[in-house]
Tab-separated table of C-alpha atoms in Angstrom:
chain	number	residue	atom	x	y	z
A	1	MET	CA	79.837	128.505	79.714
A	2	TYR	CA	83.483	128.473	80.864
A	3	GLY	CA	82.270	126.186	83.948
A	4	ARG	CA	80.843	123.609	81.442
A	5	LEU	CA	83.478	123.318	79.652
A	6	VAL	CA	86.092	122.970	82.996
A	7	ARG	CA	83.807	120.300	83.682
A	8	ALA	CA	84.069	118.413	80.226
A	9	GLY	CA	87.197	118.432	80.467
A	10	ALA	CA	88.137	116.960	83.900
A	11	LEU	CA	84.974	114.330	83.054
A	12	ALA	CA	87.734	113.542	79.769
A	13	ALA	CA	90.598	113.657	81.732
A	14	THR	CA	88.907	111.202	84.427
A	15	ALA	CA	87.960	109.023	82.230
A	16	THR	CA	91.163	108.788	80.178
A	17	ALA	CA	93.465	108.659	83.900
A	18	ALA	CA	91.627	105.434	84.911
A	19	LEU	CA	91.921	104.129	80.739
A	20	ALA	CA	96.130	104.642	81.627
A	21	MET	CA	95.512	102.309	84.877
A	22	ALA	CA	93.665	99.921	83.027
A	23	ASN	CA	96.975	100.225	80.577
A	24	ALA	CA	99.010	99.642	83.964
A	25	ARG	CA	97.714	96.620	84.892
A	26	THR	CA	96.816	94.771	81.858
A	27	ALA	CA	99.435	96.012	78.911
A	28	PRO	CA	102.750	93.769	78.260
A	29	VAL	CA	105.863	94.078	80.784
A	30	VAL	CA	108.550	92.597	78.869
A	31	ALA	CA	110.693	92.291	82.213
A	32	PRO	CA	114.442	89.609	83.302
A	33	ARG	CA	113.150	86.568	83.086
A	34	ARG	CA	115.907	83.247	83.514
A	35	ASP	CA	114.006	80.444	82.297
A	36	GLY	CA	116.093	80.323	79.045
A	37	ALA	CA	113.110	81.243	77.012
A	38	ALA	CA	115.536	82.054	73.768
A	39	ALA	CA	118.170	79.084	73.853
A	40	THR	CA	116.317	78.037	70.606
A	41	GLU	CA	116.424	81.236	68.667
A	42	ARG	CA	118.893	82.520	66.095
A	43	VAL	CA	119.086	86.772	67.017
A	44	THR	CA	120.430	89.674	64.851
A	45	VAL	CA	120.484	92.972	66.392
A	46	CYS	CA	120.704	95.510	64.186
A	47	ILE	CA	122.163	99.435	64.804
A	48	PRO	CA	122.034	102.041	62.291
A	49	ALA	CA	124.212	104.615	63.530
A	50	ARG	CA	124.809	107.584	62.645
A	51	ASP	CA	127.251	109.971	64.635
A	52	GLU	CA	127.152	108.017	67.616
A	53	ALA	CA	130.531	107.321	68.667
A	54	ALA	CA	129.909	108.619	71.245
A	55	ARG	CA	127.207	106.639	72.731
A	56	LEU	CA	126.948	103.170	70.832
A	57	PRO	CA	130.289	101.988	72.914
A	58	ASP	CA	128.308	101.498	75.543
A	59	LEU	CA	125.016	99.879	73.366
A	60	LEU	CA	128.167	97.024	72.498
A	61	ALA	CA	129.429	96.504	75.723
A	62	ASP	CA	125.643	95.961	77.131
A	63	LEU	CA	125.148	93.479	73.702
A	64	LEU	CA	127.871	91.364	74.400
A	65	ALA	CA	126.982	90.894	78.135
A	66	GLN	CA	123.794	89.401	77.258
A	67	ARG	CA	123.166	86.756	79.629
A	68	THR	CA	121.114	84.727	76.854
A	69	ALA	CA	121.618	81.222	75.690
A	70	ALA	CA	120.761	82.185	71.841
A	71	ALA	CA	122.565	82.573	68.664
A	72	LEU	CA	123.839	86.385	68.438
A	73	THR	CA	124.567	88.344	65.635
A	74	VAL	CA	125.252	91.894	65.761
A	75	LEU	CA	125.364	94.421	63.106
A	76	VAL	CA	126.316	98.020	62.654
A	77	LEU	CA	126.010	99.795	60.416
A	78	ASP	CA	127.700	103.148	60.288
A	79	ASP	CA	125.558	105.834	57.992
A	80	GLU	CA	127.746	108.412	56.514
A	81	SER	CA	129.198	109.533	60.276
A	82	THR	CA	132.125	112.241	60.502
A	83	ASP	CA	132.731	111.353	63.706
A	84	GLY	CA	134.605	108.290	63.737
A	85	THR	CA	131.826	105.630	64.275
A	86	ALA	CA	132.693	102.850	62.814
A	87	ASP	CA	136.390	103.092	64.554
A	88	ALA	CA	134.407	103.534	67.387
A	89	ALA	CA	132.260	100.561	66.933
A	90	ARG	CA	135.246	97.882	66.246
A	91	ALA	CA	137.459	99.091	69.389
A	92	ALA	CA	134.417	98.539	71.043
A	93	ALA	CA	133.902	94.924	69.735
A	94	GLY	CA	137.482	94.095	69.826
A	95	SER	CA	137.824	90.780	68.573
A	96	ASP	CA	134.341	89.589	69.792
A	97	PRO	CA	133.225	87.413	66.363
A	98	ARG	CA	129.610	88.347	67.257
A	99	VAL	CA	130.054	91.517	66.239
A	100	ARG	CA	130.083	92.774	62.520
A	101	VAL	CA	130.544	96.644	61.536
A	102	ASP	CA	130.237	98.185	57.932
A	103	ARG	CA	129.145	101.152	56.278
A	104	ARG	CA	126.214	101.926	54.627
A	105	ARG	CA	125.125	101.082	51.071
A	106	ALA	CA	125.142	103.732	48.093
A	107	ASP	CA	121.273	104.771	47.744
A	108	THR	CA	120.545	106.355	44.576
A	109	VAL	CA	116.372	105.968	45.225
A	110	GLY	CA	116.342	108.133	47.796
A	111	GLY	CA	114.585	108.076	51.649
A	112	VAL	CA	114.038	109.855	54.817
A	113	GLY	CA	115.861	109.988	57.783
A	114	LYS	CA	117.087	106.675	58.940
A	115	SER	CA	115.044	104.788	56.417
A	116	VAL	CA	117.717	104.272	54.071
A	117	THR	CA	119.870	102.672	56.328
A	118	CYS	CA	117.401	100.587	58.160
A	119	ILE	CA	116.839	98.751	55.217
A	120	ASP	CA	120.086	98.066	54.305
A	121	LEU	CA	120.868	96.638	57.830
A	122	GLY	CA	117.409	94.232	56.869
A	123	VAL	CA	118.119	93.051	53.811
A	124	ARG	CA	121.658	91.870	55.513
A	125	ALA	CA	120.505	90.675	58.326
A	126	LEU	CA	117.873	88.123	56.555
A	127	THR	CA	120.608	87.671	53.729
A	128	GLU	CA	123.648	86.753	55.803
A	129	THR	CA	122.630	85.785	59.625
A	130	ASP	CA	119.644	83.596	58.709
A	131	PRO	CA	117.949	84.736	61.941
A	132	THR	CA	114.341	83.429	63.535
A	133	VAL	CA	113.940	86.996	65.302
A	134	VAL	CA	115.596	90.308	63.893
A	135	VAL	CA	115.831	92.916	66.562
A	136	PHE	CA	116.814	96.922	65.758
A	137	VAL	CA	117.590	99.070	69.010
A	138	ASP	CA	119.333	102.907	68.157
A	139	ALA	CA	122.702	103.562	69.210
A	140	ASP	CA	120.941	105.698	72.413
A	141	VAL	CA	119.562	102.339	74.109
A	142	ARG	CA	120.895	100.543	77.222
A	143	LEU	CA	120.276	97.211	77.506
A	144	THR	CA	119.346	95.210	81.199
A	145	PRO	CA	121.530	91.521	80.541
A	146	HIS	CA	118.483	89.988	80.327
A	147	ALA	CA	116.890	92.472	77.794
A	148	VAL	CA	116.997	90.049	74.669
A	149	ASP	CA	115.699	86.822	76.661
A	150	ALA	CA	113.025	89.098	77.776
A	151	ALA	CA	112.241	90.420	74.649
A	152	VAL	CA	112.352	87.994	72.194
A	153	ALA	CA	110.635	85.439	75.047
A	154	GLU	CA	108.007	87.827	75.477
A	155	LEU	CA	107.030	87.400	71.479
A	156	ARG	CA	107.116	84.473	71.710
A	157	GLU	CA	105.061	84.342	74.247
A	158	LEU	CA	102.451	86.860	73.173
A	159	GLY	CA	102.462	85.245	69.710
A	160	THR	CA	102.874	87.955	68.047
A	161	ALA	CA	105.147	88.895	65.532
A	162	PHE	CA	106.137	92.378	66.051
A	163	LEU	CA	107.309	93.714	69.672
A	164	SER	CA	107.942	97.400	70.672
A	165	PRO	CA	109.358	96.968	74.706
A	166	TRP	CA	108.653	100.707	75.306
A	167	PRO	CA	111.969	101.837	76.664
A	168	GLY	CA	111.728	104.057	79.985
A	169	GLN	CA	112.949	107.379	78.530
A	170	VAL	CA	116.023	109.138	80.960
A	171	ALA	CA	115.186	112.766	81.427
A	172	VAL	CA	117.443	114.734	83.279
A	173	THR	CA	116.826	118.567	82.021
A	174	ARG	CA	113.665	120.122	82.700
A	175	ALA	CA	112.703	120.326	78.699
A	176	GLU	CA	113.232	116.083	78.989
A	177	ARG	CA	111.245	116.105	81.926
A	178	LEU	CA	108.238	118.187	80.352
A	179	VAL	CA	108.330	116.359	77.044
A	180	GLN	CA	109.914	112.990	76.842
A	181	PRO	CA	106.813	111.374	79.384
A	182	LEU	CA	104.740	112.827	77.147
A	183	LEU	CA	105.662	109.879	74.810
A	184	SER	CA	104.371	106.617	76.543
A	185	TRP	CA	101.489	108.558	78.124
A	186	SER	CA	100.250	109.436	74.752
A	187	TRP	CA	99.182	106.252	73.555
A	188	SER	CA	98.587	104.773	77.093
A	189	VAL	CA	95.406	107.503	77.364
A	190	SER	CA	94.163	106.807	74.479
A	191	LEU	CA	94.057	103.426	73.761
A	192	TYR	CA	93.115	100.483	75.763
A	193	VAL	CA	96.387	98.316	74.685
A	194	ARG	CA	95.675	95.099	75.416
A	195	GLY	CA	92.768	95.487	73.126
A	196	ALA	CA	95.103	97.239	70.421
A	197	ASN	CA	97.748	94.084	70.482
A	198	ARG	CA	94.974	91.557	69.236
A	199	GLY	CA	93.507	93.861	66.930
A	200	ARG	CA	95.370	94.357	62.975
A	201	ARG	CA	94.255	98.087	62.544
A	202	PRO	CA	96.402	99.981	61.008
A	203	SER	CA	96.002	103.017	62.243
A	204	MET	CA	96.454	100.810	66.331
A	205	GLY	CA	99.648	99.817	65.509
A	206	VAL	CA	102.131	101.695	68.549
A	207	ALA	CA	105.658	101.042	68.345
A	208	ASN	CA	108.370	103.221	69.521
A	209	GLY	CA	111.491	102.601	66.617
A	210	GLN	CA	114.500	102.259	69.767
A	211	PHE	CA	113.772	98.886	70.386
A	212	LEU	CA	111.469	96.527	68.200
A	213	VAL	CA	111.296	93.020	67.903
A	214	MET	CA	109.902	91.337	65.067
A	215	ASP	CA	109.944	87.344	64.087
A	216	ALA	CA	112.284	86.882	61.331
A	217	ALA	CA	110.093	85.629	58.444
A	218	ALA	CA	107.298	87.597	59.371
A	219	TYR	CA	109.573	90.837	58.061
A	220	ARG	CA	110.668	88.957	55.651
A	221	ALA	CA	107.310	88.591	54.131
A	222	VAL	CA	106.370	92.212	54.746
A	223	GLY	CA	109.947	93.278	53.077
A	224	GLY	CA	111.686	94.262	55.965
A	225	HIS	CA	111.920	98.048	56.200
A	226	ARG	CA	110.830	99.061	52.696
A	227	SER	CA	107.720	100.792	52.913
A	228	THR	CA	109.680	103.211	55.637
A	229	ARG	CA	111.816	104.690	52.902
A	230	GLY	CA	109.639	108.124	52.858
A	231	ALA	CA	108.361	107.617	56.453
A	232	VAL	CA	109.571	110.591	58.977
A	233	ALA	CA	108.164	107.977	61.678
A	234	ASP	CA	109.768	104.748	60.306
A	235	ASP	CA	108.325	103.080	63.079
A	236	LEU	CA	104.821	103.754	63.031
A	237	GLU	CA	105.109	102.985	59.114
A	238	LEU	CA	106.793	99.791	59.638
A	239	VAL	CA	104.451	98.241	62.478
A	240	ARG	CA	101.087	99.517	60.499
A	241	GLU	CA	102.893	97.103	57.105
A	242	PHE	CA	102.752	94.182	59.418
A	243	ARG	CA	99.188	95.262	60.329
A	244	ARG	CA	98.543	95.158	56.923
A	245	HIS	CA	99.616	92.371	55.774
A	246	GLY	CA	98.122	90.283	58.142
A	247	PHE	CA	100.491	90.328	61.396
A	248	PRO	CA	99.539	90.197	64.869
A	249	THR	CA	101.783	93.585	66.483
A	250	ALA	CA	102.064	94.647	70.003
A	251	VAL	CA	103.223	97.314	72.006
A	252	GLY	CA	104.101	97.095	76.135
A	253	TYR	CA	106.373	98.786	78.631
A	254	GLY	CA	109.906	97.777	78.421
A	255	GLY	CA	111.517	100.315	80.687
A	256	ARG	CA	112.761	97.452	82.941
A	257	VAL	CA	115.209	96.492	80.680
A	258	ALA	CA	116.181	98.980	78.034
A	259	THR	CA	116.067	102.662	78.623
A	260	CYS	CA	117.078	105.527	76.495
A	261	ARG	CA	117.763	108.941	76.906
A	262	MET	CA	116.940	110.497	73.288
A	263	TYR	CA	118.510	114.210	73.761
A	264	ASP	CA	120.719	116.076	75.943
A	265	ASP	CA	119.019	119.737	76.185
A	266	ALA	CA	115.767	121.633	74.660
A	267	ALA	CA	117.098	122.697	71.788
A	268	GLN	CA	117.298	118.970	70.692
A	269	VAL	CA	114.253	118.163	72.178
A	270	TRP	CA	112.634	120.975	69.607
A	271	ALA	CA	114.502	119.932	66.560
A	272	GLY	CA	113.988	115.964	67.316
A	273	HIS	CA	110.621	115.924	67.944
A	274	GLY	CA	110.174	118.391	65.736
A	275	LYS	CA	111.029	116.563	62.878
A	276	TRP	CA	107.831	114.320	62.959
A	277	LEU	CA	105.322	114.932	65.391
A	278	TRP	CA	103.686	116.422	62.026
A	279	SER	CA	103.197	113.264	61.200
A	280	GLN	CA	100.959	112.352	63.228
A	281	PHE	CA	98.205	114.603	64.638
A	282	GLY	CA	96.545	114.756	61.221
A	283	ARG	CA	96.657	118.357	58.770
A	284	GLY	CA	94.791	121.227	58.482
A	285	PRO	CA	91.314	121.218	59.900
A	286	VAL	CA	91.853	117.225	61.595
A	287	ALA	CA	94.849	119.259	63.468
A	288	VAL	CA	92.961	121.599	64.798
A	289	VAL	CA	90.323	120.060	66.304
A	290	VAL	CA	92.673	117.614	67.917
A	291	GLY	CA	94.457	120.543	69.393
A	292	ALA	CA	91.102	122.042	70.844
A	293	LEU	CA	90.098	118.499	72.294
A	294	VAL	CA	93.685	118.515	74.031
A	295	ALA	CA	93.393	121.731	75.098
A	296	VAL	CA	90.149	121.412	76.935
A	297	ILE	CA	90.730	117.790	78.259
A	298	TRP	CA	94.002	118.689	80.094
A	299	VAL	CA	95.093	122.541	79.779
A	300	VAL	CA	91.229	124.789	80.580
A	301	PRO	CA	90.451	122.421	83.955
A	302	PRO	CA	93.684	123.573	85.732
A	303	THR	CA	92.861	127.319	84.860
A	304	GLY	CA	89.914	126.705	86.393
A	305	LEU	CA	91.770	127.061	90.196
A	306	LEU	CA	91.536	130.641	89.612
A	307	SER	CA	87.571	130.801	89.101
A	308	SER	CA	85.782	133.197	91.501
A	309	SER	CA	82.762	129.531	91.637
A	310	ARG	CA	83.517	127.211	93.947
A	311	ARG	CA	81.544	124.839	92.110
A	312	THR	CA	84.101	125.229	89.046
A	313	ARG	CA	87.255	125.146	91.122
A	314	ARG	CA	86.374	121.844	92.140
A	315	TRP	CA	86.138	120.086	88.917
A	316	ALA	CA	89.144	121.933	88.286
A	317	ALA	CA	90.895	120.319	90.938
A	318	VAL	CA	89.377	116.902	89.310
A	319	GLY	CA	90.827	117.581	86.216
A	320	TYR	CA	93.890	118.601	87.371
A	321	GLY	CA	94.609	115.639	89.527
A	322	ALA	CA	92.753	113.265	86.859
A	323	GLY	CA	95.512	114.168	83.991
A	324	VAL	CA	98.601	114.593	86.844
A	325	ALA	CA	97.101	111.103	87.836
A	326	SER	CA	97.548	109.494	83.888
A	327	ARG	CA	100.776	110.797	83.492
A	328	LEU	CA	102.197	109.752	87.054
A	329	VAL	CA	100.725	106.110	86.250
A	330	THR	CA	102.030	105.994	83.017
A	331	ARG	CA	105.356	106.789	83.916
A	332	ARG	CA	105.897	104.339	86.752
A	333	ALA	CA	104.014	101.530	84.715
A	334	GLU	CA	106.456	102.383	81.410
A	335	GLY	CA	109.691	101.429	84.028
A	336	SER	CA	111.102	105.263	85.099
A	337	PRO	CA	114.080	105.379	85.641
A	338	ASP	CA	113.486	108.040	88.087
A	339	SER	CA	112.720	107.695	91.594
A	340	LEU	CA	108.977	107.814	92.312
A	341	VAL	CA	109.324	111.501	93.858
A	342	ARG	CA	110.853	112.625	91.142
A	343	ASP	CA	108.271	111.619	88.789
A	344	VAL	CA	105.660	112.877	91.366
A	345	VAL	CA	107.060	116.510	90.588
A	346	THR	CA	107.505	116.104	86.695
A	347	SER	CA	103.808	114.912	86.550
A	348	SER	CA	102.496	118.012	88.576
A	349	TRP	CA	103.687	120.158	85.499
A	350	HIS	CA	101.434	118.443	82.696
A	351	PRO	CA	100.012	121.320	82.170
A	352	ALA	CA	102.409	122.673	80.976
A	353	SER	CA	103.817	119.539	79.491
A	354	ILE	CA	100.859	119.867	76.886
A	355	VAL	CA	101.633	123.606	76.367
A	356	VAL	CA	104.990	122.727	75.187
A	357	GLY	CA	104.042	119.377	73.080
A	358	THR	CA	100.812	121.451	71.511
A	359	ALA	CA	103.678	124.137	70.641
A	360	LEU	CA	106.158	122.094	69.375
A	361	ALA	CA	103.538	119.761	66.617
A	362	VAL	CA	102.454	123.759	65.526
A	363	SER	CA	106.377	124.608	65.455
A	364	SER	CA	106.813	120.863	63.496
A	365	ASP	CA	103.514	120.938	61.026
A	366	ARG	CA	105.648	124.419	59.271
A	367	GLY	CA	108.621	122.996	59.188
A	368	ARG	CA	106.730	120.427	57.304
A	369	ARG	CA	104.878	123.483	54.681
A	370	ARG	CA	108.320	125.498	54.473
A	371	GLY	CA	110.519	122.428	54.272
A	372	THR	CA	112.896	123.267	56.648
A	373	LEU	CA	113.304	119.848	58.739
A	374	THR	CA	116.270	117.855	59.056
A	375	TRP	CA	117.771	114.757	60.774
A	376	LYS	CA	121.174	115.025	61.637
A	377	SER	CA	122.184	117.662	59.220
A	378	ARG	CA	120.112	115.803	56.275
A	379	ALA	CA	117.435	118.054	55.077
A	380	LEU	CA	113.871	115.973	55.105
A	381	ASP	CA	111.490	115.875	51.867
A	382	THR	CA	108.050	116.589	53.703
A	383	ARG	CA	106.230	118.771	51.634
A	384	ARG	CA	104.538	115.998	50.259
């Protein structure tokens, strides 16, 4: 029985590795370009910022250094920061008229996480700047000088209303290197991206709120970020709202123009992912089935390397190798900021990453049920 389980897991891991390789060849890649494709666009970049005084100036410097012919406006909305975020933003912008810094309006309706700030930002972008393209960027993202042009050009070339250029995830500490590469890997081994991008099914929409690029008319038609008010994963709710309205959406590898270091240590990794993972894998029996399936595919096969059966060990080697390959291929397609050698080493930890990721999901669901989850010192109302 155990040998059959190892073989089944190895075959499934091999299939997902093949899917990752297909996506690496065919999924959209947002890369620098110099053809002036965005010259006729009016682009408004929206930055929701809460306690980001240390990181926001770097992003603003990147935006003001953009080599684009588009008319560029940058809106920074301070979300009740306590560290002088607004002042830091104004100092970084200097007298540049393209940057506007303000504080979030009072909101009596309430919401989850940064959703209220994004709702406010979206309204300001549409009513105050007359954009053709609306971009949302998190304060911890870094952009290359051609990032805006590349992303807008890809949006238009794909003929889509919503594009998520997935930033290359910067991972420095061991905890980051265990968990962060799983983000792009998870959709790269579960979706044929090119096909998913062509569809309209909401459940097949993929997005990373670190960097979102949207056609302004479509963004207005879906009500901006309004649908995300009660969502912990506001980016996924938004992409699904676009699809529910019949608009095409796309995800692509964006690490060649954008990078992001989300967290600095293990505690931040645990708390940061803990606030939203519960919403992605179902609840109760569904979550158990998903967890068991993940374990069979990527955790059980490597354990077979210790088996006394030569046949089992062979299948175990196949399964382990396929898991590592899927991780490495995705990391390189993502536009990893790390060296190839480092990505090989980190990818070899894949079974351990799956165990840690599963533990994070379990902890996240426990926090949801107990009502103990927080986002930047704010309690999240997740007991629904």
